[in-house]
């Protein structure tokens, strides 16, 4: 199992951030990474992050503060 994040604009367009795609060994590692990186991703034009376990969508979340 490989955990990754897919990044999207508000209209659903997929965004590839400058650093490229990260792969994680587990959900906790992926969530820790997004917790540290979301502000930079937002600056890079990402609006939504979608957590994937291989190709299975686990959840999506807005990177904008509510």
Short mmCIF file of N, CA, C and O in Angstrom, two decimals:
data_model
loop_
_atom_site.label_atom_id
_atom_site.label_comp_id
_atom_site.label_asym_id
_atom_site.label_seq_id
_atom_site.Cartn_x
_atom_site.Cartn_y
_atom_site.Cartn_z
N UNK A 1 0.85 -1.18 0.00
CA UNK A 1 0.00 0.00 0.00
C UNK A 1 0.89 1.23 0.00
O UNK A 1 1.80 1.35 0.79
N UNK A 2 0.56 2.14 -0.90
CA UNK A 2 1.26 3.41 -0.97
C UNK A 2 0.25 4.52 -0.74
O UNK A 2 -0.80 4.57 -1.37
N UNK A 3 0.58 5.39 0.17
CA UNK A 3 -0.29 6.51 0.50
C UNK A 3 0.27 7.75 -0.18
O UNK A 3 1.47 8.02 -0.11
N UNK A 4 -0.62 8.49 -0.85
CA UNK A 4 -0.22 9.72 -1.53
C UNK A 4 -1.32 10.76 -1.36
O UNK A 4 -2.44 10.45 -0.95
N UNK A 5 -0.97 11.99 -1.70
CA UNK A 5 -1.95 13.07 -1.76
C UNK A 5 -2.12 13.48 -3.22
O UNK A 5 -1.14 13.58 -3.95
N UNK A 6 -3.35 13.71 -3.64
CA UNK A 6 -3.64 14.33 -4.93
C UNK A 6 -4.07 15.76 -4.62
O UNK A 6 -4.88 15.98 -3.72
N UNK A 7 -3.54 16.70 -5.37
CA UNK A 7 -3.81 18.12 -5.11
C UNK A 7 -4.67 18.68 -6.22
O UNK A 7 -4.43 18.40 -7.40
N UNK A 8 -5.66 19.48 -5.83
CA UNK A 8 -6.62 20.00 -6.81
C UNK A 8 -6.89 21.48 -6.58
O UNK A 8 -6.79 21.98 -5.46
N UNK A 9 -7.26 22.16 -7.67
CA UNK A 9 -7.79 23.52 -7.59
C UNK A 9 -9.27 23.41 -7.24
O UNK A 9 -9.84 22.31 -7.25
N UNK A 10 -9.91 24.55 -6.96
CA UNK A 10 -11.33 24.54 -6.60
C UNK A 10 -12.20 23.90 -7.66
O UNK A 10 -13.22 23.30 -7.36
N UNK A 11 -11.81 24.02 -8.93
CA UNK A 11 -12.62 23.46 -10.02
C UNK A 11 -12.34 21.98 -10.27
O UNK A 11 -12.89 21.39 -11.20
N UNK A 12 -11.48 21.36 -9.46
CA UNK A 12 -11.18 19.94 -9.60
C UNK A 12 -9.97 19.62 -10.47
O UNK A 12 -9.58 18.47 -10.59
N UNK A 13 -9.38 20.66 -11.07
CA UNK A 13 -8.18 20.46 -11.88
C UNK A 13 -7.04 19.97 -10.99
O UNK A 13 -6.80 20.53 -9.92
N UNK A 14 -6.36 18.92 -11.42
CA UNK A 14 -5.25 18.38 -10.64
C UNK A 14 -4.04 19.30 -10.76
O UNK A 14 -3.70 19.76 -11.85
N UNK A 15 -3.39 19.56 -9.63
CA UNK A 15 -2.22 20.43 -9.55
C UNK A 15 -1.02 19.59 -9.14
O UNK A 15 -1.11 18.79 -8.20
N UNK A 16 0.09 19.77 -9.82
CA UNK A 16 1.34 19.13 -9.41
C UNK A 16 2.20 20.20 -8.75
O UNK A 16 2.64 21.14 -9.42
N UNK A 17 2.41 20.10 -7.43
CA UNK A 17 3.21 21.12 -6.75
C UNK A 17 4.68 21.05 -7.18
O UNK A 17 5.13 20.01 -7.68
N UNK A 18 5.42 22.14 -7.01
CA UNK A 18 6.82 22.19 -7.44
C UNK A 18 7.68 21.04 -6.92
O UNK A 18 8.57 20.56 -7.61
N UNK A 19 7.42 20.56 -5.72
CA UNK A 19 8.23 19.49 -5.15
C UNK A 19 7.88 18.10 -5.68
O UNK A 19 8.55 17.13 -5.37
N UNK A 20 6.82 18.01 -6.48
CA UNK A 20 6.40 16.71 -7.00
C UNK A 20 5.55 15.95 -6.00
O UNK A 20 5.16 16.47 -4.96
N UNK A 21 5.28 14.69 -6.29
CA UNK A 21 4.42 13.86 -5.46
C UNK A 21 5.24 13.12 -4.40
O UNK A 21 6.28 12.56 -4.70
N UNK A 22 4.74 13.14 -3.19
CA UNK A 22 5.36 12.41 -2.08
C UNK A 22 4.64 11.08 -1.90
O UNK A 22 3.43 11.01 -2.10
N UNK A 23 5.35 10.05 -1.50
CA UNK A 23 4.76 8.76 -1.16
C UNK A 23 5.04 8.46 0.30
O UNK A 23 6.12 8.76 0.81
N UNK A 24 4.07 7.84 0.98
CA UNK A 24 4.17 7.59 2.41
C UNK A 24 3.86 6.13 2.71
O UNK A 24 3.06 5.50 2.02
N UNK A 25 4.48 5.60 3.76
CA UNK A 25 4.28 4.21 4.15
C UNK A 25 2.94 3.98 4.84
O UNK A 25 2.42 2.87 4.84
N UNK A 26 2.38 5.02 5.45
CA UNK A 26 1.12 4.87 6.17
C UNK A 26 0.32 6.14 6.21
O UNK A 26 0.82 7.23 5.89
N UNK A 27 -0.92 6.03 6.63
CA UNK A 27 -1.83 7.17 6.71
C UNK A 27 -1.31 8.22 7.67
O UNK A 27 -1.36 9.41 7.39
N UNK A 28 -0.80 7.81 8.82
CA UNK A 28 -0.30 8.75 9.81
C UNK A 28 0.85 9.59 9.28
O UNK A 28 0.92 10.80 9.54
N UNK A 29 1.75 8.96 8.53
CA UNK A 29 2.87 9.69 7.93
C UNK A 29 2.36 10.73 6.93
O UNK A 29 2.84 11.87 6.90
N UNK A 30 1.39 10.34 6.12
CA UNK A 30 0.82 11.25 5.13
C UNK A 30 0.13 12.43 5.82
O UNK A 30 0.30 13.59 5.40
N UNK A 31 -0.62 12.15 6.87
CA UNK A 31 -1.33 13.21 7.57
C UNK A 31 -0.38 14.14 8.31
O UNK A 31 -0.60 15.36 8.35
N UNK A 32 0.68 13.61 8.87
CA UNK A 32 1.68 14.46 9.53
C UNK A 32 2.33 15.39 8.51
O UNK A 32 2.51 16.58 8.77
N UNK A 33 2.65 14.84 7.34
CA UNK A 33 3.29 15.64 6.30
C UNK A 33 2.39 16.77 5.82
O UNK A 33 2.83 17.91 5.69
N UNK A 34 1.11 16.48 5.59
CA UNK A 34 0.19 17.53 5.11
C UNK A 34 0.01 18.59 6.19
O UNK A 34 -0.12 19.78 5.88
N UNK A 35 0.05 18.19 7.45
CA UNK A 35 -0.06 19.15 8.55
C UNK A 35 1.10 20.13 8.58
O UNK A 35 0.94 21.28 9.00
N UNK A 36 2.25 19.70 8.12
CA UNK A 36 3.42 20.56 8.07
C UNK A 36 3.54 21.34 6.75
O UNK A 36 4.24 22.34 6.69
N UNK A 37 2.85 20.88 5.71
CA UNK A 37 3.08 21.41 4.37
C UNK A 37 1.91 22.16 3.76
O UNK A 37 2.05 22.75 2.68
N UNK A 38 0.75 22.18 4.39
CA UNK A 38 -0.44 22.72 3.76
C UNK A 38 -0.32 24.19 3.39
O UNK A 38 -0.83 24.62 2.35
N UNK A 39 0.35 24.98 4.20
CA UNK A 39 0.46 26.41 3.89
C UNK A 39 1.26 26.64 2.61
O UNK A 39 0.88 27.47 1.78
N UNK A 40 2.35 25.91 2.43
CA UNK A 40 3.14 26.03 1.20
C UNK A 40 2.34 25.54 0.00
O UNK A 40 2.38 26.15 -1.07
N UNK A 41 1.61 24.45 0.17
CA UNK A 41 0.78 23.95 -0.92
C UNK A 41 -0.27 24.98 -1.33
O UNK A 41 -0.50 25.21 -2.52
N UNK A 42 -0.87 25.63 -0.36
CA UNK A 42 -1.86 26.67 -0.63
C UNK A 42 -1.22 27.81 -1.43
O UNK A 42 -1.78 28.29 -2.41
N UNK A 43 -0.02 28.21 -1.04
CA UNK A 43 0.71 29.25 -1.77
C UNK A 43 1.04 28.81 -3.20
O UNK A 43 1.13 29.64 -4.10
N UNK A 44 1.21 27.50 -3.40
CA UNK A 44 1.52 26.95 -4.72
C UNK A 44 0.29 26.74 -5.59
O UNK A 44 0.39 26.20 -6.68
N UNK A 45 -0.88 27.16 -5.10
CA UNK A 45 -2.10 27.09 -5.90
C UNK A 45 -3.00 25.89 -5.64
O UNK A 45 -3.94 25.65 -6.37
N UNK A 46 -2.72 25.14 -4.59
CA UNK A 46 -3.55 23.98 -4.25
C UNK A 46 -4.69 24.44 -3.34
O UNK A 46 -4.47 25.18 -2.39
N UNK A 47 -5.90 24.02 -3.65
CA UNK A 47 -7.07 24.34 -2.82
C UNK A 47 -7.54 23.16 -2.00
O UNK A 47 -8.02 23.31 -0.88
N UNK A 48 -7.41 21.95 -2.56
CA UNK A 48 -7.92 20.74 -1.93
C UNK A 48 -6.87 19.64 -1.99
O UNK A 48 -6.19 19.48 -2.99
N UNK A 49 -6.75 18.89 -0.89
CA UNK A 49 -5.87 17.72 -0.85
C UNK A 49 -6.74 16.48 -0.69
O UNK A 49 -7.65 16.45 0.14
N UNK A 50 -6.45 15.47 -1.51
CA UNK A 50 -7.22 14.22 -1.49
C UNK A 50 -6.25 13.10 -1.09
O UNK A 50 -5.26 12.87 -1.77
N UNK A 51 -6.53 12.44 0.04
CA UNK A 51 -5.68 11.35 0.51
C UNK A 51 -6.06 10.06 -0.22
O UNK A 51 -7.23 9.67 -0.25
N UNK A 52 -5.04 9.40 -0.80
CA UNK A 52 -5.25 8.16 -1.53
C UNK A 52 -4.46 7.02 -0.90
O UNK A 52 -3.30 7.21 -0.51
N UNK A 53 -5.08 5.87 -0.82
CA UNK A 53 -4.42 4.63 -0.44
C UNK A 53 -4.37 3.81 -1.72
O UNK A 53 -5.38 3.27 -2.15
N UNK A 54 -3.20 3.78 -2.36
CA UNK A 54 -3.07 3.32 -3.74
C UNK A 54 -4.01 4.19 -4.58
O UNK A 54 -3.80 5.38 -4.64
N UNK A 55 -5.04 3.62 -5.20
CA UNK A 55 -5.97 4.42 -6.01
C UNK A 55 -7.28 4.71 -5.29
O UNK A 55 -8.17 5.36 -5.84
N UNK A 56 -7.42 4.26 -4.06
CA UNK A 56 -8.68 4.41 -3.31
C UNK A 56 -8.68 5.73 -2.56
O UNK A 56 -7.77 6.03 -1.79
N UNK A 57 -9.72 6.54 -2.79
CA UNK A 57 -9.86 7.82 -2.09
C UNK A 57 -10.29 7.56 -0.65
O UNK A 57 -11.30 6.88 -0.40
N UNK A 58 -9.50 8.09 0.29
CA UNK A 58 -9.82 7.96 1.71
C UNK A 58 -10.67 9.16 2.15
O UNK A 58 -11.73 9.00 2.75
N UNK A 59 -10.20 10.37 1.84
CA UNK A 59 -10.98 11.60 2.09
C UNK A 59 -10.33 12.76 1.37
O UNK A 59 -9.19 12.66 0.91
N UNK A 60 -11.08 13.85 1.27
CA UNK A 60 -10.52 15.09 0.72
C UNK A 60 -10.77 16.21 1.72
O UNK A 60 -11.70 16.12 2.54
N UNK A 61 -9.93 17.23 1.63
CA UNK A 61 -10.09 18.34 2.56
C UNK A 61 -9.59 19.63 1.91
O UNK A 61 -8.67 19.62 1.11
N UNK A 62 -10.26 20.71 2.26
CA UNK A 62 -9.85 22.02 1.79
C UNK A 62 -8.60 22.45 2.56
O UNK A 62 -8.47 22.17 3.75
N UNK A 63 -7.71 23.15 1.89
CA UNK A 63 -6.54 23.69 2.56
C UNK A 63 -6.78 25.12 3.06
O UNK A 63 -5.92 25.70 3.72
N UNK A 64 -7.94 25.67 2.73
CA UNK A 64 -8.29 27.02 3.17
C UNK A 64 -8.80 26.98 4.60
O UNK A 64 -9.58 26.09 4.97
N UNK A 65 -8.37 27.94 5.38
CA UNK A 65 -8.86 28.03 6.76
C UNK A 65 -10.32 28.48 6.73
O UNK A 65 -10.69 29.33 5.95
N UNK A 66 -11.12 27.87 7.60
CA UNK A 66 -12.54 28.27 7.60
C UNK A 66 -12.82 29.34 8.60
O UNK A 66 -12.16 29.65 9.46
#
